[in-house]
mmCIF file of C-alpha atoms and ligand atoms in Angstrom:
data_model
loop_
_atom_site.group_PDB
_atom_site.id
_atom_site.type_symbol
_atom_site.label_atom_id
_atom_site.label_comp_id
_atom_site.label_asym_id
_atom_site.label_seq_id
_atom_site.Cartn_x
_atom_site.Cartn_y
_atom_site.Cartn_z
ATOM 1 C CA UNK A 1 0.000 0.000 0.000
ATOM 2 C CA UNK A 2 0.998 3.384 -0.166
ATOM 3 C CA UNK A 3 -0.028 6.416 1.387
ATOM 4 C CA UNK A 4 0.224 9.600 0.755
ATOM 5 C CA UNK A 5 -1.583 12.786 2.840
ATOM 6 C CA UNK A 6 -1.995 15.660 0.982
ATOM 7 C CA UNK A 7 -3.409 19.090 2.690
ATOM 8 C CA UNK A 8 -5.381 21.556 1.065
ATOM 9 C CA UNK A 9 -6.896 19.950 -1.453
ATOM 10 C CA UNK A 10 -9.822 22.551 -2.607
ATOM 11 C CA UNK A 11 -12.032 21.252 -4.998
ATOM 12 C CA UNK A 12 -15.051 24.000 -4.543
ATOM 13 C CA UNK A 13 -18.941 22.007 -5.065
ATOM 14 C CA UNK A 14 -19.076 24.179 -8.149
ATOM 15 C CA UNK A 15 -16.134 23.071 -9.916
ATOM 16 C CA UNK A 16 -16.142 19.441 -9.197
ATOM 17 C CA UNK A 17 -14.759 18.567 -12.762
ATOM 18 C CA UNK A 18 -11.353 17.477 -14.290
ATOM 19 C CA UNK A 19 -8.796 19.584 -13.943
ATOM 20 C CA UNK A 20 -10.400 21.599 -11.051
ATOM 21 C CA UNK A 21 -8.684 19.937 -8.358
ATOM 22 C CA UNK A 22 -6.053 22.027 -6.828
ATOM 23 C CA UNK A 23 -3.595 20.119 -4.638
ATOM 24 C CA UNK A 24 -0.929 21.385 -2.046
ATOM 25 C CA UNK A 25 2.178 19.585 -2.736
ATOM 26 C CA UNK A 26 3.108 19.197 1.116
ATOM 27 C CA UNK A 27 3.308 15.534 1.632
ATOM 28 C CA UNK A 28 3.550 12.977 4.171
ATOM 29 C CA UNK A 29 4.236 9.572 3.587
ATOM 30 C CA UNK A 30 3.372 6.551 5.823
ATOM 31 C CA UNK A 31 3.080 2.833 5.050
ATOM 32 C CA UNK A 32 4.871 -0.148 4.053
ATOM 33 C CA UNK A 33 8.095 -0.264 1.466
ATOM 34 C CA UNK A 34 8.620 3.480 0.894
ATOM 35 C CA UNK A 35 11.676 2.507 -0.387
ATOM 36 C CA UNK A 36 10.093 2.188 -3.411
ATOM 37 C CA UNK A 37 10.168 5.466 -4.391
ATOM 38 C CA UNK A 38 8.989 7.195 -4.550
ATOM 39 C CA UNK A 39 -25.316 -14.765 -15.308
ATOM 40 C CA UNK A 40 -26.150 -17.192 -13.628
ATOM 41 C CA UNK A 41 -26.247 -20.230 -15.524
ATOM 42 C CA UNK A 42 -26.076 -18.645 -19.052
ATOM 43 C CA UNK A 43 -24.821 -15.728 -19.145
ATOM 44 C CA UNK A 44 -26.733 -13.324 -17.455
ATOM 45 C CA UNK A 45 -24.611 -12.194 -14.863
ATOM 46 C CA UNK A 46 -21.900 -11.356 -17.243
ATOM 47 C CA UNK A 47 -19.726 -9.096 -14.902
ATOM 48 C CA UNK A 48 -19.482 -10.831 -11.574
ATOM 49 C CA UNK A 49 -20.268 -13.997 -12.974
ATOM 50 C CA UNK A 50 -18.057 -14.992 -15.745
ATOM 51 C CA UNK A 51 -14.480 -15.172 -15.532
ATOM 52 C CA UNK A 52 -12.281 -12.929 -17.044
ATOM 53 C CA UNK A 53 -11.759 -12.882 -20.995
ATOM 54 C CA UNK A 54 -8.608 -13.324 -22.970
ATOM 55 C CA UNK A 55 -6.118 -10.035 -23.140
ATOM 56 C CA UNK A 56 -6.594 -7.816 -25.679
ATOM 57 C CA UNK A 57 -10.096 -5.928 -24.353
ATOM 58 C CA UNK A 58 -8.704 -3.919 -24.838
ATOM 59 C CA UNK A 59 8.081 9.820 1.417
ATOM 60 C CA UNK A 60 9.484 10.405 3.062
ATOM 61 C CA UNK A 61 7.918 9.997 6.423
ATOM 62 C CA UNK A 62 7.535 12.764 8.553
ATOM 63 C CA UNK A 63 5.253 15.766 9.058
ATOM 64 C CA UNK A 64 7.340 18.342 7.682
ATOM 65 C CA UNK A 65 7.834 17.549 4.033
ATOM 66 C CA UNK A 66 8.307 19.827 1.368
ATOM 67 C CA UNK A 67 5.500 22.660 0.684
ATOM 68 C CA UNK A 68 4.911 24.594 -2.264
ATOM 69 C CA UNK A 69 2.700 26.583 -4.006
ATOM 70 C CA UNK A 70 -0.598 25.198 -4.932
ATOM 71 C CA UNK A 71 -0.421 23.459 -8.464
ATOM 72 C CA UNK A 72 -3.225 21.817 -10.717
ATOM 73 C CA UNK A 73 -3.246 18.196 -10.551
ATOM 74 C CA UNK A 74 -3.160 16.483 -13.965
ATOM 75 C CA UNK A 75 -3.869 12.951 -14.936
ATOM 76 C CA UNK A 76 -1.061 11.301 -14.280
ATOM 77 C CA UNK A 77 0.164 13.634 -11.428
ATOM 78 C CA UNK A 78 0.724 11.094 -8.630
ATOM 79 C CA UNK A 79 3.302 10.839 -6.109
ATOM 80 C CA UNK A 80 4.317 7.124 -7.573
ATOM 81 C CA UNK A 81 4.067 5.330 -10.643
ATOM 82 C CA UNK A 82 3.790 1.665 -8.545
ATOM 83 C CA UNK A 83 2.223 0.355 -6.431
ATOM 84 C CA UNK A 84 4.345 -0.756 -3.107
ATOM 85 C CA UNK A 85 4.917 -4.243 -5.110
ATOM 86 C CA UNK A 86 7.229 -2.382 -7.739
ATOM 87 C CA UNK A 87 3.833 -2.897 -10.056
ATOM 88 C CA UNK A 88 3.105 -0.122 -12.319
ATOM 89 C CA UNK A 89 -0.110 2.110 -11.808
ATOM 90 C CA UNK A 90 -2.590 1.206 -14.785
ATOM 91 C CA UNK A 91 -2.940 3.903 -16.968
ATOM 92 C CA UNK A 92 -5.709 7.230 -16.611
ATOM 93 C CA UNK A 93 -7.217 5.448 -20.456
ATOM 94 C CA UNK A 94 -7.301 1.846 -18.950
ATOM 95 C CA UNK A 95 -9.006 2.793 -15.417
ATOM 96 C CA UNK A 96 -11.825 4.287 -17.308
ATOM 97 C CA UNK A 97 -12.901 3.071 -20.216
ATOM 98 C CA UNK A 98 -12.970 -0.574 -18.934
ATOM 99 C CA UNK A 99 -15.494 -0.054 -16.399
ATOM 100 C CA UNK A 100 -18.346 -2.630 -13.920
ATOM 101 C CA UNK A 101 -21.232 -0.656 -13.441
ATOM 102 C CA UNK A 102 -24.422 -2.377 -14.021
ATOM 103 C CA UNK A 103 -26.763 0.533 -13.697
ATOM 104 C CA UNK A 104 -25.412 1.771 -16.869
ATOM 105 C CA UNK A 105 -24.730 -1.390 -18.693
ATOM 106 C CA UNK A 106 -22.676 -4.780 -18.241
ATOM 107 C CA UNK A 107 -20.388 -4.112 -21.003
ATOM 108 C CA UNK A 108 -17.217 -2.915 -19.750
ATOM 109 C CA UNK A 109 -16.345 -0.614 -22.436
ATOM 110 C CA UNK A 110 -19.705 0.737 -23.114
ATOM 111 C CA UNK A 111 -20.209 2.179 -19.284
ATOM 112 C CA UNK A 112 -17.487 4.972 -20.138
ATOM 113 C CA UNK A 113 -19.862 6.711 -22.979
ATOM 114 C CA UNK A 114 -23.099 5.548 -21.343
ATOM 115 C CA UNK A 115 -22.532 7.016 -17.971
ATOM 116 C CA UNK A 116 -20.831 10.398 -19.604
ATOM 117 C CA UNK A 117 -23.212 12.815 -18.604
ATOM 118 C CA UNK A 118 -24.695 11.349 -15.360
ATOM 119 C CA UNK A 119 -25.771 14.482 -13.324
ATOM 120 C CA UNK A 120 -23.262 13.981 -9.840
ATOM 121 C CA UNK A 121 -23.803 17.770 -8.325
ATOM 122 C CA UNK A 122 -25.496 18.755 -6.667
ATOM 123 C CA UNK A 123 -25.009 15.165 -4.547
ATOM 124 C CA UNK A 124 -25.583 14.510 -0.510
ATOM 125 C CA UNK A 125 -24.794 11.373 1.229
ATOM 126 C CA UNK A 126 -27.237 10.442 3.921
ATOM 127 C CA UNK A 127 -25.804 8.814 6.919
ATOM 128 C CA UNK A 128 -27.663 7.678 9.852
ATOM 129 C CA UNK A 129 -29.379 4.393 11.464
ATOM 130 C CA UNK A 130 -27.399 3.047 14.898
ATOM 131 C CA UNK A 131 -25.338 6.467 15.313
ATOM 132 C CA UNK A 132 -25.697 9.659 18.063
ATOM 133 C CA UNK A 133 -25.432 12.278 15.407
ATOM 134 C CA UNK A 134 -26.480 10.968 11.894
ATOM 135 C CA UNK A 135 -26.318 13.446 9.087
ATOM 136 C CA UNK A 136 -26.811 14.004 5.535
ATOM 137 C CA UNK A 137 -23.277 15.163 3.992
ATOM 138 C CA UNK A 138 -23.244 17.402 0.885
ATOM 139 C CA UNK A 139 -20.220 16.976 -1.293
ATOM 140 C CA UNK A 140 -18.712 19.708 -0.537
ATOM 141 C CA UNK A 141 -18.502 18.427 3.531
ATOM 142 C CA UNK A 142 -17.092 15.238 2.149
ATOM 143 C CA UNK A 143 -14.458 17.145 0.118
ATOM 144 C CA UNK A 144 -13.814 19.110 3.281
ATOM 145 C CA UNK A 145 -12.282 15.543 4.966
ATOM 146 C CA UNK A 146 -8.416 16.246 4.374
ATOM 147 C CA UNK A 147 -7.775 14.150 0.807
ATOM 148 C CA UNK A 148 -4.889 11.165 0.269
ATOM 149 C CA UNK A 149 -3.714 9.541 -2.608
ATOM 150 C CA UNK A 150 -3.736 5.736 -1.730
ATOM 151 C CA UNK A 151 -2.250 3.249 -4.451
ATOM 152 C CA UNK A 152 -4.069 0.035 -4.360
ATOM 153 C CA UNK A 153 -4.600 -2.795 -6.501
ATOM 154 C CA UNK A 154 -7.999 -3.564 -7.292
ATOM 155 C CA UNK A 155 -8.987 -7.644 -8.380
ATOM 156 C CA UNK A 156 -11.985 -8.362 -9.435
ATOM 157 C CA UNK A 157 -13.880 -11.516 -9.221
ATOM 158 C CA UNK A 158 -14.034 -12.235 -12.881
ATOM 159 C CA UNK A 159 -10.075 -12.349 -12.765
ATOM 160 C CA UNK A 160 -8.684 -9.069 -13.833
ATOM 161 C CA UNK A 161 -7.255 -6.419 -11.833
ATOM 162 C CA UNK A 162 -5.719 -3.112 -11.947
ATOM 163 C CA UNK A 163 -3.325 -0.487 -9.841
ATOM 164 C CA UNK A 164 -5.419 2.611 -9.453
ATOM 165 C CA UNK A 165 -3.918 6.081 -7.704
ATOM 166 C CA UNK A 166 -7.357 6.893 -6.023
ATOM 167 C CA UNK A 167 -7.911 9.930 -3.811
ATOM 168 C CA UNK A 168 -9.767 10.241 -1.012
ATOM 169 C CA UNK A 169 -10.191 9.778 2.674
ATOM 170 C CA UNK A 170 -10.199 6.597 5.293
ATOM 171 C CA UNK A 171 -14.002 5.875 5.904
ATOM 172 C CA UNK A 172 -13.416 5.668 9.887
ATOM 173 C CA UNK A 173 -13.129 9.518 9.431
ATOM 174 C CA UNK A 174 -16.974 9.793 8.514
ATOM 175 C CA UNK A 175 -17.913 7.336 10.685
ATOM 176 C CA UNK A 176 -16.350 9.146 13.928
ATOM 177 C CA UNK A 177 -18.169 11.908 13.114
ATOM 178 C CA UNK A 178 -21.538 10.243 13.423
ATOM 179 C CA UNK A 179 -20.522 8.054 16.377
ATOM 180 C CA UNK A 180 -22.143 4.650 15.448
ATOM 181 C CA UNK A 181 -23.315 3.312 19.055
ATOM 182 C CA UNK A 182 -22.649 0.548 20.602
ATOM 183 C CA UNK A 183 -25.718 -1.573 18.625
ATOM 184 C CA UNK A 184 -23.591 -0.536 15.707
ATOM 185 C CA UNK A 185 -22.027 -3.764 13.679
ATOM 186 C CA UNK A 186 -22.093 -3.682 10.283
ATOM 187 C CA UNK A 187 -22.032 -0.741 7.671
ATOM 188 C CA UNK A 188 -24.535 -1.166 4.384
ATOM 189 C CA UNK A 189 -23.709 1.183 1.887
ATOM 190 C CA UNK A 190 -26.822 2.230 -0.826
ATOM 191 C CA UNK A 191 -25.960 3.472 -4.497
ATOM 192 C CA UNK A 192 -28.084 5.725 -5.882
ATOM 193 C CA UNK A 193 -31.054 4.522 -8.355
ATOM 194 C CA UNK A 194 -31.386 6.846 -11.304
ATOM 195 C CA UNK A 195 -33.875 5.746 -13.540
ATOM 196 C CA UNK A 196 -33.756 8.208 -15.584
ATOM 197 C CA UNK A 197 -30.123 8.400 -16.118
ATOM 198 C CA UNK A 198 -29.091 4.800 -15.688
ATOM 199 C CA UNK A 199 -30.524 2.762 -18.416
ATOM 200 C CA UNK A 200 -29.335 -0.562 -16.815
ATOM 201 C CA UNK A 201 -31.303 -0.038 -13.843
ATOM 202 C CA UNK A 202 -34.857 -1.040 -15.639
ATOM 203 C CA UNK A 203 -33.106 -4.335 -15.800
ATOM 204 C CA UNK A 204 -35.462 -6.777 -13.811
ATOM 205 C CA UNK A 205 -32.812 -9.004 -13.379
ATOM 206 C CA UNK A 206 -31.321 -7.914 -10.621
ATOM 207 C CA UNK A 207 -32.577 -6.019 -7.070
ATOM 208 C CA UNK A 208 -31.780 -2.804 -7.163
ATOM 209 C CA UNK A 209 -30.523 -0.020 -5.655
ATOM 210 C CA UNK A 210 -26.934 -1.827 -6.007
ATOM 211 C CA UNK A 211 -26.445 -2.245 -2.072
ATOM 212 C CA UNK A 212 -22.956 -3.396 -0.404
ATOM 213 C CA UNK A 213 -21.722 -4.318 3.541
ATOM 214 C CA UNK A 214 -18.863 -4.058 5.502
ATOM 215 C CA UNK A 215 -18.511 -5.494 9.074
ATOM 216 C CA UNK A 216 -17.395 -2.052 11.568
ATOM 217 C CA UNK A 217 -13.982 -3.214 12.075
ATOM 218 C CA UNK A 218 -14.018 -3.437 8.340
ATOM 219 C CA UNK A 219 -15.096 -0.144 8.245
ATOM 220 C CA UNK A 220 -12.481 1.309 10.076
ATOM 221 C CA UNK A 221 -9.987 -0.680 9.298
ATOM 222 C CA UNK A 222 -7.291 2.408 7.591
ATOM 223 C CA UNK A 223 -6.871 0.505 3.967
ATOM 224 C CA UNK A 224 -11.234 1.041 3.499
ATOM 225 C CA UNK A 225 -11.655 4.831 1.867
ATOM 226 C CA UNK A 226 -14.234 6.549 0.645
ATOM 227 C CA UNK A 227 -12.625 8.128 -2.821
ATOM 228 C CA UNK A 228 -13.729 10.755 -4.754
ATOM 229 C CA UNK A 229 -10.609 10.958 -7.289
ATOM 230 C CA UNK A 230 -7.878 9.515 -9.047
ATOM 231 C CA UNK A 231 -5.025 10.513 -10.783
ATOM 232 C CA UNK A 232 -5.565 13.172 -9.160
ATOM 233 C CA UNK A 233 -8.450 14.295 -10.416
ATOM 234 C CA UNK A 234 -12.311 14.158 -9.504
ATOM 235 C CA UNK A 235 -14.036 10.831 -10.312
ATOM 236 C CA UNK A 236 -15.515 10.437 -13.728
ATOM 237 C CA UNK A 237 -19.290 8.955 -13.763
ATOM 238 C CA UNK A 238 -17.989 5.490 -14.475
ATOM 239 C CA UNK A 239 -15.803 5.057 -11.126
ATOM 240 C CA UNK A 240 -18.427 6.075 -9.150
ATOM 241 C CA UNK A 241 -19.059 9.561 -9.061
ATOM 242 C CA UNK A 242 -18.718 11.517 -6.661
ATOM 243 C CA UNK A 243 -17.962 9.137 -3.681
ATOM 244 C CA UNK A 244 -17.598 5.421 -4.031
ATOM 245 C CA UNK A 245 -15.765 2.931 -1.459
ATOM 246 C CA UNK A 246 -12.905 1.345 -2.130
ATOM 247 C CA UNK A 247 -11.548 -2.001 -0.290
ATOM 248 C CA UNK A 248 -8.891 -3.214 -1.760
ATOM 249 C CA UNK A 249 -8.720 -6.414 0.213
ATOM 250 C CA UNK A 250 -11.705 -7.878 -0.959
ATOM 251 C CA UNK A 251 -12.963 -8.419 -5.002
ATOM 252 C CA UNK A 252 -14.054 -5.249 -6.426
ATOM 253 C CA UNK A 253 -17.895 -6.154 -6.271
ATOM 254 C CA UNK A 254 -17.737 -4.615 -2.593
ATOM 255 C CA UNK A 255 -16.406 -1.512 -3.689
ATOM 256 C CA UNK A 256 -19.953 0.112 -4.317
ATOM 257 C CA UNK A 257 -19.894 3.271 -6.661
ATOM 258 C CA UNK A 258 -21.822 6.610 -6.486
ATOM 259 C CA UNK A 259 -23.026 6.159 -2.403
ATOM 260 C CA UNK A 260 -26.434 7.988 -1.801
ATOM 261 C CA UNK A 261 -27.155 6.222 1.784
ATOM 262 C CA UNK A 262 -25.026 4.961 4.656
ATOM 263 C CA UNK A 263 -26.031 3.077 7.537
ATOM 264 C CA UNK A 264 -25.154 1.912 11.015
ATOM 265 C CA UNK A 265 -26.907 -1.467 11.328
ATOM 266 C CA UNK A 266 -26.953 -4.496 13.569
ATOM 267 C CA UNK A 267 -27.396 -7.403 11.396
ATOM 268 C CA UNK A 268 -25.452 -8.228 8.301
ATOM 269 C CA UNK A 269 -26.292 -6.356 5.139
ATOM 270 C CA UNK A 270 -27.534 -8.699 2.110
ATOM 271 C CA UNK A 271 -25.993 -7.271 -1.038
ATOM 272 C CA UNK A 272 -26.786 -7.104 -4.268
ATOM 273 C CA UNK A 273 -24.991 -9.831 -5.367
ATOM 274 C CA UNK A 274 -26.152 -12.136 -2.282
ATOM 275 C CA UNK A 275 -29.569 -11.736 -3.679
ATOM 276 C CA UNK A 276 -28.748 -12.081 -6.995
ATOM 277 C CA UNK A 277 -26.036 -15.146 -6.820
ATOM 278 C CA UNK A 278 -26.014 -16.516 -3.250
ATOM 279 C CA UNK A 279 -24.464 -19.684 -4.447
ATOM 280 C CA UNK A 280 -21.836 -17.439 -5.719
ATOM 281 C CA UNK A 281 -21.021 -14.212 -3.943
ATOM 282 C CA UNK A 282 -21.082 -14.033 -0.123
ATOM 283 C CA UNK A 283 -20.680 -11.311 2.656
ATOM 284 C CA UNK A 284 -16.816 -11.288 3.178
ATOM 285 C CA UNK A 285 -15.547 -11.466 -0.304
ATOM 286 C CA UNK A 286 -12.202 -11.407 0.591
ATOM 287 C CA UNK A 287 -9.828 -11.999 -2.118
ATOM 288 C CA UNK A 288 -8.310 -15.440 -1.953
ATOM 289 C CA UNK A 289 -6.781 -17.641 -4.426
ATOM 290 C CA UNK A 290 -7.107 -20.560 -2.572
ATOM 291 C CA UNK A 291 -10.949 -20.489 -2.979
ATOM 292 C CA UNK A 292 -12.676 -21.092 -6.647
ATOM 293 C CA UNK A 293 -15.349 -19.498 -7.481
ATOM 294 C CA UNK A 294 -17.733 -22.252 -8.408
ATOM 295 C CA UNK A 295 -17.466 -21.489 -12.082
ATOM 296 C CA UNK A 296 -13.619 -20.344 -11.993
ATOM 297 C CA UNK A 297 -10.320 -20.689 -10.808
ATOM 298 C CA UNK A 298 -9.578 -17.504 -8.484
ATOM 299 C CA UNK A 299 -5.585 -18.856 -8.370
ATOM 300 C CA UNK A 300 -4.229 -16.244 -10.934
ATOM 301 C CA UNK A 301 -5.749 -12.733 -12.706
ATOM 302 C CA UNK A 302 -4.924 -10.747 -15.591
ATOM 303 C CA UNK A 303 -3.810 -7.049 -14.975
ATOM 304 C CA UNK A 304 -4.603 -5.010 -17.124
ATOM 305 C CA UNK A 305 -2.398 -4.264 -19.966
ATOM 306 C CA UNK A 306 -0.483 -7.101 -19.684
ATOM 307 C CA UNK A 307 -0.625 -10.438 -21.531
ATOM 308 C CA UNK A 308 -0.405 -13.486 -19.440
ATOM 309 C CA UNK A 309 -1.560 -13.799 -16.126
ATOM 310 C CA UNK A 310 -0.114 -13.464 -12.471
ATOM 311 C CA UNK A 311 -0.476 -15.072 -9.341
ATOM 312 C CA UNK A 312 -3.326 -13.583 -7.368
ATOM 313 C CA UNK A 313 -2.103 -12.934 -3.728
ATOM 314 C CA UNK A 314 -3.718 -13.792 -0.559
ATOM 315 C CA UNK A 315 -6.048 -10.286 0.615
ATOM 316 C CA UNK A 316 -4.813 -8.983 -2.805
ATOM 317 C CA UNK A 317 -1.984 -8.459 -1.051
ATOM 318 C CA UNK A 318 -2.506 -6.468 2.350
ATOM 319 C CA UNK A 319 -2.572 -9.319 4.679
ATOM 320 C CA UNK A 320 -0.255 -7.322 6.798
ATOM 321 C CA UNK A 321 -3.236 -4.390 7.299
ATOM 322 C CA UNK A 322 -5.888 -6.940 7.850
ATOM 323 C CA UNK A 323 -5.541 -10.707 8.470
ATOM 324 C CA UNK A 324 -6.247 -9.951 12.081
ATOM 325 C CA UNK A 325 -9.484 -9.152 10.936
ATOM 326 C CA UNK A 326 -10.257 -12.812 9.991
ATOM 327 C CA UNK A 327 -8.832 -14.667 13.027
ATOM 328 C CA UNK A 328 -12.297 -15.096 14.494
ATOM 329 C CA UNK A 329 -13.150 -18.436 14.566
ATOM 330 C CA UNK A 330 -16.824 -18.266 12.823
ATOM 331 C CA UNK A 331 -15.038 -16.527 10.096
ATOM 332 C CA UNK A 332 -14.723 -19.360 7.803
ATOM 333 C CA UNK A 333 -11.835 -18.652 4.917
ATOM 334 C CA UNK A 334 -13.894 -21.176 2.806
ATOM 335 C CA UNK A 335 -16.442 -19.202 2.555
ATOM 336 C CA UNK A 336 -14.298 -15.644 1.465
ATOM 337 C CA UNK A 337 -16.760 -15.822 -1.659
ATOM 338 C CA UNK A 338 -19.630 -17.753 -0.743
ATOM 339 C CA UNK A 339 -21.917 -17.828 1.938
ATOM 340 C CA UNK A 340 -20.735 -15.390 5.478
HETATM 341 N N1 LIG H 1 -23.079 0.614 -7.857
HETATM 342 C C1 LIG H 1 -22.192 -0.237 -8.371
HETATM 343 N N2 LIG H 1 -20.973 -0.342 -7.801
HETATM 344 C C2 LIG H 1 -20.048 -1.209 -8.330
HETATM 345 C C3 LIG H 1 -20.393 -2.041 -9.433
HETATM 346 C C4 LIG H 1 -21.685 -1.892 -10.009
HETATM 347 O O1 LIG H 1 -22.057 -2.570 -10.995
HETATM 348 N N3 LIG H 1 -22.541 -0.981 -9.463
HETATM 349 N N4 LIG H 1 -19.467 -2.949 -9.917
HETATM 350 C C5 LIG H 1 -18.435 -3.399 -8.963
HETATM 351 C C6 LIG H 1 -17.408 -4.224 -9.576
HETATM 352 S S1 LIG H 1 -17.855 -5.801 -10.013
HETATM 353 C C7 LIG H 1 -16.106 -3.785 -9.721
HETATM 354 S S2 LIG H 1 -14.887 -4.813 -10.280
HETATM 355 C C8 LIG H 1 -15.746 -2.374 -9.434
HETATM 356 C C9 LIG H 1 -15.105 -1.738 -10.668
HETATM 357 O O2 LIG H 1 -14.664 -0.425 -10.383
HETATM 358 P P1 LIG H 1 -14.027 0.462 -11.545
HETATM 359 O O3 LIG H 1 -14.930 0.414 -12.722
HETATM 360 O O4 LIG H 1 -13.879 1.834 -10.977
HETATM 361 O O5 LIG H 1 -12.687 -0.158 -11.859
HETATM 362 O O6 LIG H 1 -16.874 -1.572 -9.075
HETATM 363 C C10 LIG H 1 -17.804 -2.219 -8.219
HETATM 364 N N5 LIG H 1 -18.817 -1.279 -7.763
HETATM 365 MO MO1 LIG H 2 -15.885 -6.966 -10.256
#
């Protein structure tokens, strides 16, 4: 993983577009290896249900770093161009045009143009149930949570994956605000349902709005944002404009896009995809290549841009930041995909 803080990001509610996001190049580093510089049965359920398809689809640590004037962030202005594995970041082209979003369609490289002009401002985020002080969040209060650039691989379940510069902001920082109470166990996350603007939500095939869960010590767990960039820019519509989750532990399905509702709850969430697939896609979803999925092999991925394909790694990788999580004894590692 790595980390880097930025301070003073200003990216005012009325310019929430490309090239409007204004960064402060102070920096501060933290995390591991710095040193590194720098269908169901026939189809339906294309995206989380078939595997992947053949290539071709295509700081230093320390509080006082450096400061300097205010700059605009470009694509492609990160602090890194790998991830902490030595892995290069996938490129600003790659990250969106090859896109899972079923509200707007389940062809990867049709979501780009389809979701294009999807109306994200003016946006709130309503957070509440088993919390003291719930409240409904405009964008411009979730912008106001100091931003990070976070490098993290992203694998999802069909077997491809990607190394994505997101910004944004650890989720515990919301949910401290709202003070979940003790009740409090799990976090279900709500995407919004745009008729209107989301042609793939008339599909009666699956139960929408797209709905996601995290247990809370998932939730706070420092690795789980809540982005609103990358490449330091603001989201485009087809990563989830303007606030998504990302978890990069667990296969992409979990990291729900274009939040509307957030809530405190006491008994597990049932997602989308547990409605949908429950043979299939469980709760946990952590990624683990020792588990199939009951169609595929989950053992190896393709990233990206490269032919080939490379081992897949135990929690994608950050088993370091959250195996702990999993030593409970009813957590069953069997059952990372299926079931709870
Ligand atoms: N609301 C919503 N969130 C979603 C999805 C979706 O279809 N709808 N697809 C998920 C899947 S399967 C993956 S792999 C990631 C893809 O994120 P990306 O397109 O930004 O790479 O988004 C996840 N979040
Ligand atoms: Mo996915």
């Amino acid at each position: 993983m790595l980390i880097k803080k930025r301070t003073g990001i200003e990216i005012p509610s009325s310019e929430i577009t490309p090239k409007s996001v204004y960064l402060s190049r102070r920096q501060f580093m933290r995390g591991a290896a710095l040193s590194t510089a720098a269908v169901a049965a026939g189809g339906l359920l294309a995206a989380c249900s078939g595997p992947d398809a053949e290539p071709g689809v295509n700081p230093a640590t320390g509080s006082a770093a450096e400061e300097s004037a205010v700059q605009t962030a470009m694509p492609g202005a990160v602090s890194h161009t790998t991830d902490e594995l030595g892995d290069p970041l996938n490129t600003f082209e790659e990250i969106t045009n090859y896109n899972n979003y079923y509200e707007f369609s389940t062809n990867k490289e049709a979501v780009a143009s389809l979701a294009k002009d999807f109306p994200t401002a003016p946006w709130q985020v309503e957070v509440g149930g088993l919390v003291n002080k719930p409240k409904t969040y405009g964008l411009e209060e979730l912008m106001a949570f100091e931003q990070e650039e976070r490098i993290y691989r992203l694998r999802c379940v069909e077997g491809w994956s990607m190394v994505i510069p997101w910004v944004g902001f650890p989720l515990a920082k919301l949910l401290n605000e709202v003070e979940p109470t003790s009740a409090a166990k799990y976090v279900r996350f709500e995407t919004i349902e745009d008729k209107a603007n989301m042609p793939g939500v008339n599909s009666p095939f699956f139960p929408w709005p797209y709905v996601e869960g995290l247990r809370l010590d998932e939730a706070m767990n420092d690795l789980t944002i809540l982005s609103t960039g990358l490449y330091g820019e603001a989201l485009l519509p087809q990563n989830g404009a303007p606030i998504r989750l990302v978890v990069p532990w667990k296969y992409g399905f979990k990291s729900i896009k274009s939040i509307v509702k957030i809530d405190l709850v006491d008994t597990m969430p049932q997602s989308l995809w547990m409605k949908t697939a429950p043979t299939e896609y469980g709760f946990f979803a952590t990624v683990n290549p020792n588990v199939d999925h009951p169609r595929w092999s989950q053992a190896t991925e393709r990233r990206i841009g490269e032919f080939g394909r490379r081992e897949t790694l135990l929690f994608n990788g950050y088993g370091e930041q959250v195996a702990h999580l999993y030593d409970d004894p009813n957590y069953d590692t069997t059952q990372s995909v299926r079931g709870q």
